[in-house]
JSON list of C-alpha atoms in Angstrom, two decimals:
[
{"chain": "A", "resi": 1, "resn": "UNK", "atom": "CA", "xyz": [15.70, 128.27, 87.98]},
{"chain": "A", "resi": 2, "resn": "UNK", "atom": "CA", "xyz": [14.93, 125.18, 86.07]},
{"chain": "A", "resi": 3, "resn": "UNK", "atom": "CA", "xyz": [11.72, 123.02, 86.18]},
{"chain": "A", "resi": 4, "resn": "UNK", "atom": "CA", "xyz": [11.69, 120.21, 88.74]},
{"chain": "A", "resi": 5, "resn": "UNK", "atom": "CA", "xyz": [11.46, 117.68, 85.94]},
{"chain": "A", "resi": 6, "resn": "UNK", "atom": "CA", "xyz": [14.62, 118.96, 84.19]},
{"chain": "A", "resi": 7, "resn": "UNK", "atom": "CA", "xyz": [16.34, 118.88, 87.66]},
{"chain": "A", "resi": 8, "resn": "UNK", "atom": "CA", "xyz": [15.33, 115.30, 88.34]},
{"chain": "A", "resi": 9, "resn": "UNK", "atom": "CA", "xyz": [16.39, 114.20, 84.73]},
{"chain": "A", "resi": 10, "resn": "UNK", "atom": "CA", "xyz": [19.86, 115.77, 85.20]},
{"chain": "A", "resi": 11, "resn": "UNK", "atom": "CA", "xyz": [20.22, 113.92, 88.55]},
{"chain": "A", "resi": 12, "resn": "UNK", "atom": "CA", "xyz": [19.32, 110.54, 86.91]},
{"chain": "A", "resi": 13, "resn": "UNK", "atom": "CA", "xyz": [21.81, 111.22, 84.25]},
{"chain": "A", "resi": 14, "resn": "UNK", "atom": "CA", "xyz": [24.41, 112.20, 86.67]},
{"chain": "A", "resi": 15, "resn": "UNK", "atom": "CA", "xyz": [23.85, 109.21, 88.68]},
{"chain": "A", "resi": 16, "resn": "UNK", "atom": "CA", "xyz": [24.19, 106.97, 85.77]},
{"chain": "A", "resi": 17, "resn": "UNK", "atom": "CA", "xyz": [27.29, 108.42, 84.47]},
{"chain": "A", "resi": 18, "resn": "UNK", "atom": "CA", "xyz": [28.74, 108.31, 88.09]},
{"chain": "A", "resi": 19, "resn": "UNK", "atom": "CA", "xyz": [27.81, 104.51, 88.14]},
{"chain": "A", "resi": 20, "resn": "UNK", "atom": "CA", "xyz": [29.73, 103.85, 84.98]},
{"chain": "A", "resi": 21, "resn": "UNK", "atom": "CA", "xyz": [32.74, 105.62, 86.32]},
{"chain": "A", "resi": 22, "resn": "UNK", "atom": "CA", "xyz": [32.69, 103.52, 89.50]},
{"chain": "A", "resi": 23, "resn": "UNK", "atom": "CA", "xyz": [32.22, 100.31, 87.40]},
{"chain": "A", "resi": 24, "resn": "UNK", "atom": "CA", "xyz": [35.33, 101.38, 85.41]},
{"chain": "A", "resi": 25, "resn": "UNK", "atom": "CA", "xyz": [37.32, 102.25, 88.48]},
{"chain": "A", "resi": 26, "resn": "UNK", "atom": "CA", "xyz": [36.42, 98.97, 90.27]},
{"chain": "A", "resi": 27, "resn": "UNK", "atom": "CA", "xyz": [37.44, 96.85, 87.08]},
{"chain": "A", "resi": 28, "resn": "UNK", "atom": "CA", "xyz": [40.73, 98.68, 86.79]},
{"chain": "A", "resi": 29, "resn": "UNK", "atom": "CA", "xyz": [41.47, 98.24, 90.48]},
{"chain": "A", "resi": 30, "resn": "UNK", "atom": "CA", "xyz": [40.59, 94.43, 90.34]},
{"chain": "A", "resi": 31, "resn": "UNK", "atom": "CA", "xyz": [42.75, 94.09, 87.17]},
{"chain": "A", "resi": 32, "resn": "UNK", "atom": "CA", "xyz": [45.83, 95.73, 88.83]},
{"chain": "A", "resi": 33, "resn": "UNK", "atom": "CA", "xyz": [45.37, 96.69, 92.37]},
{"chain": "A", "resi": 34, "resn": "UNK", "atom": "CA", "xyz": [49.04, 97.80, 92.98]},
{"chain": "A", "resi": 35, "resn": "UNK", "atom": "CA", "xyz": [49.56, 99.75, 89.82]},
{"chain": "A", "resi": 36, "resn": "UNK", "atom": "CA", "xyz": [46.07, 101.53, 89.79]},
{"chain": "A", "resi": 37, "resn": "UNK", "atom": "CA", "xyz": [47.01, 104.03, 92.39]},
{"chain": "A", "resi": 38, "resn": "UNK", "atom": "CA", "xyz": [50.56, 104.68, 90.94]},
{"chain": "A", "resi": 39, "resn": "UNK", "atom": "CA", "xyz": [49.06, 106.59, 88.09]},
{"chain": "A", "resi": 40, "resn": "UNK", "atom": "CA", "xyz": [48.12, 110.29, 88.79]},
{"chain": "A", "resi": 41, "resn": "UNK", "atom": "CA", "xyz": [45.23, 110.16, 86.34]},
{"chain": "A", "resi": 42, "resn": "UNK", "atom": "CA", "xyz": [43.79, 106.99, 88.33]},
{"chain": "A", "resi": 43, "resn": "UNK", "atom": "CA", "xyz": [44.13, 108.86, 91.62]},
{"chain": "A", "resi": 44, "resn": "UNK", "atom": "CA", "xyz": [42.46, 111.89, 89.89]},
{"chain": "A", "resi": 45, "resn": "UNK", "atom": "CA", "xyz": [39.52, 109.63, 88.84]},
{"chain": "A", "resi": 46, "resn": "UNK", "atom": "CA", "xyz": [39.23, 108.07, 92.18]},
{"chain": "A", "resi": 47, "resn": "UNK", "atom": "CA", "xyz": [39.12, 111.47, 94.01]},
{"chain": "A", "resi": 48, "resn": "UNK", "atom": "CA", "xyz": [36.65, 112.75, 91.39]},
{"chain": "A", "resi": 49, "resn": "UNK", "atom": "CA", "xyz": [34.45, 109.54, 91.94]},
{"chain": "A", "resi": 50, "resn": "UNK", "atom": "CA", "xyz": [34.47, 109.95, 95.66]},
{"chain": "A", "resi": 51, "resn": "UNK", "atom": "CA", "xyz": [33.68, 113.89, 95.68]},
{"chain": "A", "resi": 52, "resn": "UNK", "atom": "CA", "xyz": [30.88, 113.37, 92.94]},
{"chain": "A", "resi": 53, "resn": "UNK", "atom": "CA", "xyz": [29.32, 110.58, 95.11]},
{"chain": "A", "resi": 54, "resn": "UNK", "atom": "CA", "xyz": [29.31, 112.75, 98.05]},
{"chain": "A", "resi": 55, "resn": "UNK", "atom": "CA", "xyz": [27.84, 115.49, 96.07]},
{"chain": "A", "resi": 56, "resn": "UNK", "atom": "CA", "xyz": [25.15, 113.33, 94.65]},
{"chain": "A", "resi": 57, "resn": "UNK", "atom": "CA", "xyz": [24.27, 111.85, 98.14]},
{"chain": "A", "resi": 58, "resn": "UNK", "atom": "CA", "xyz": [24.18, 115.46, 99.36]},
{"chain": "A", "resi": 59, "resn": "UNK", "atom": "CA", "xyz": [21.88, 116.65, 96.75]},
{"chain": "A", "resi": 60, "resn": "UNK", "atom": "CA", "xyz": [19.53, 113.65, 97.27]},
{"chain": "A", "resi": 61, "resn": "UNK", "atom": "CA", "xyz": [19.37, 114.24, 101.10]},
{"chain": "A", "resi": 62, "resn": "UNK", "atom": "CA", "xyz": [18.91, 117.94, 100.79]},
{"chain": "A", "resi": 63, "resn": "UNK", "atom": "CA", "xyz": [15.98, 117.38, 98.52]},
{"chain": "A", "resi": 64, "resn": "UNK", "atom": "CA", "xyz": [17.72, 119.52, 95.93]},
{"chain": "A", "resi": 65, "resn": "UNK", "atom": "CA", "xyz": [16.86, 118.07, 92.36]},
{"chain": "A", "resi": 66, "resn": "UNK", "atom": "CA", "xyz": [18.63, 120.94, 90.68]},
{"chain": "A", "resi": 67, "resn": "UNK", "atom": "CA", "xyz": [21.89, 120.71, 92.67]},
{"chain": "A", "resi": 68, "resn": "UNK", "atom": "CA", "xyz": [23.32, 123.98, 92.08]},
{"chain": "A", "resi": 69, "resn": "UNK", "atom": "CA", "xyz": [25.99, 123.22, 94.73]},
{"chain": "A", "resi": 70, "resn": "UNK", "atom": "CA", "xyz": [28.90, 125.26, 95.84]},
{"chain": "A", "resi": 71, "resn": "UNK", "atom": "CA", "xyz": [31.53, 126.86, 93.67]},
{"chain": "A", "resi": 72, "resn": "UNK", "atom": "CA", "xyz": [33.95, 124.01, 94.49]},
{"chain": "A", "resi": 73, "resn": "UNK", "atom": "CA", "xyz": [31.24, 121.40, 93.37]},
{"chain": "A", "resi": 74, "resn": "UNK", "atom": "CA", "xyz": [30.64, 123.38, 90.17]},
{"chain": "A", "resi": 75, "resn": "UNK", "atom": "CA", "xyz": [34.47, 123.35, 89.51]},
{"chain": "A", "resi": 76, "resn": "UNK", "atom": "CA", "xyz": [34.54, 119.64, 90.17]},
{"chain": "A", "resi": 77, "resn": "UNK", "atom": "CA", "xyz": [31.87, 119.09, 87.62]},
{"chain": "A", "resi": 78, "resn": "UNK", "atom": "CA", "xyz": [33.89, 121.02, 85.05]},
{"chain": "A", "resi": 79, "resn": "UNK", "atom": "CA", "xyz": [36.99, 118.84, 85.81]},
{"chain": "A", "resi": 80, "resn": "UNK", "atom": "CA", "xyz": [35.04, 115.75, 84.96]},
{"chain": "A", "resi": 81, "resn": "UNK", "atom": "CA", "xyz": [35.29, 116.87, 81.33]},
{"chain": "A", "resi": 82, "resn": "UNK", "atom": "CA", "xyz": [39.02, 116.31, 81.68]},
{"chain": "A", "resi": 83, "resn": "UNK", "atom": "CA", "xyz": [38.46, 112.65, 81.92]},
{"chain": "A", "resi": 84, "resn": "UNK", "atom": "CA", "xyz": [36.79, 112.54, 78.54]},
{"chain": "A", "resi": 85, "resn": "UNK", "atom": "CA", "xyz": [39.37, 114.64, 77.02]},
{"chain": "A", "resi": 86, "resn": "UNK", "atom": "CA", "xyz": [42.05, 112.35, 78.58]},
{"chain": "A", "resi": 87, "resn": "UNK", "atom": "CA", "xyz": [40.30, 109.43, 77.12]},
{"chain": "A", "resi": 88, "resn": "UNK", "atom": "CA", "xyz": [39.80, 110.94, 73.60]},
{"chain": "A", "resi": 89, "resn": "UNK", "atom": "CA", "xyz": [43.62, 111.78, 73.56]},
{"chain": "A", "resi": 90, "resn": "UNK", "atom": "CA", "xyz": [44.37, 108.05, 73.41]},
{"chain": "A", "resi": 91, "resn": "UNK", "atom": "CA", "xyz": [42.03, 107.45, 70.38]},
{"chain": "A", "resi": 92, "resn": "UNK", "atom": "CA", "xyz": [43.50, 108.68, 67.18]},
{"chain": "A", "resi": 93, "resn": "UNK", "atom": "CA", "xyz": [40.22, 109.93, 65.42]},
{"chain": "A", "resi": 94, "resn": "UNK", "atom": "CA", "xyz": [39.08, 111.41, 68.80]},
{"chain": "A", "resi": 95, "resn": "UNK", "atom": "CA", "xyz": [42.45, 113.35, 69.20]},
{"chain": "A", "resi": 96, "resn": "UNK", "atom": "CA", "xyz": [41.85, 115.11, 65.76]},
{"chain": "A", "resi": 97, "resn": "UNK", "atom": "CA", "xyz": [38.07, 115.85, 66.90]},
{"chain": "A", "resi": 98, "resn": "UNK", "atom": "CA", "xyz": [39.35, 117.23, 70.21]},
{"chain": "A", "resi": 99, "resn": "UNK", "atom": "CA", "xyz": [42.03, 119.19, 68.52]},
{"chain": "A", "resi": 100, "resn": "UNK", "atom": "CA", "xyz": [39.67, 120.75, 66.06]},
{"chain": "A", "resi": 101, "resn": "UNK", "atom": "CA", "xyz": [37.04, 121.50, 68.82]},
{"chain": "A", "resi": 102, "resn": "UNK", "atom": "CA", "xyz": [39.61, 123.33, 71.00]},
{"chain": "A", "resi": 103, "resn": "UNK", "atom": "CA", "xyz": [40.63, 125.44, 67.98]},
{"chain": "A", "resi": 104, "resn": "UNK", "atom": "CA", "xyz": [36.83, 126.24, 67.32]},
{"chain": "A", "resi": 105, "resn": "UNK", "atom": "CA", "xyz": [35.89, 127.27, 70.79]},
{"chain": "A", "resi": 106, "resn": "UNK", "atom": "CA", "xyz": [37.33, 130.72, 70.83]},
{"chain": "A", "resi": 107, "resn": "UNK", "atom": "CA", "xyz": [35.71, 131.43, 67.30]},
{"chain": "A", "resi": 108, "resn": "UNK", "atom": "CA", "xyz": [32.44, 130.03, 68.67]},
{"chain": "A", "resi": 109, "resn": "UNK", "atom": "CA", "xyz": [32.59, 132.13, 71.67]},
{"chain": "A", "resi": 110, "resn": "UNK", "atom": "CA", "xyz": [33.16, 135.33, 69.92]},
{"chain": "A", "resi": 111, "resn": "UNK", "atom": "CA", "xyz": [30.20, 134.68, 67.71]},
{"chain": "A", "resi": 112, "resn": "UNK", "atom": "CA", "xyz": [28.13, 133.91, 70.94]},
{"chain": "A", "resi": 113, "resn": "UNK", "atom": "CA", "xyz": [29.40, 137.25, 72.43]},
{"chain": "A", "resi": 114, "resn": "UNK", "atom": "CA", "xyz": [28.50, 139.24, 69.28]},
{"chain": "A", "resi": 115, "resn": "UNK", "atom": "CA", "xyz": [25.00, 137.65, 69.14]},
{"chain": "A", "resi": 116, "resn": "UNK", "atom": "CA", "xyz": [24.50, 138.31, 73.03]},
{"chain": "A", "resi": 117, "resn": "UNK", "atom": "CA", "xyz": [25.41, 141.94, 72.39]},
{"chain": "A", "resi": 118, "resn": "UNK", "atom": "CA", "xyz": [23.09, 142.23, 69.47]},
{"chain": "A", "resi": 119, "resn": "UNK", "atom": "CA", "xyz": [20.14, 140.71, 71.35]},
{"chain": "A", "resi": 120, "resn": "UNK", "atom": "CA", "xyz": [20.61, 142.89, 74.44]}
]
């Protein structure tokens, strides 16, 4: 397990990022309330915000600072990365970085597996 301080720090960072996502969503809804829910990516963001908020509240009420969560919650956390990737696609320089990173991941994973095999 993780030390309690690390779990608390992760929860604080999680709450901060979630607050930023909520602010973004509210601004977009106020700017264009009718068009916001016509976009599938906006609906996805809204669902992720709602489920992430429920997860955060549950972990605080359960007193679980590490918030391991169920498999569904862990999958949801992984899906949040898609928001960043989607945003990065719209920025030209970031799209090159995302493309390069996705090409490098299999090679890095291979190196990690070799290292893991050597150290075991």
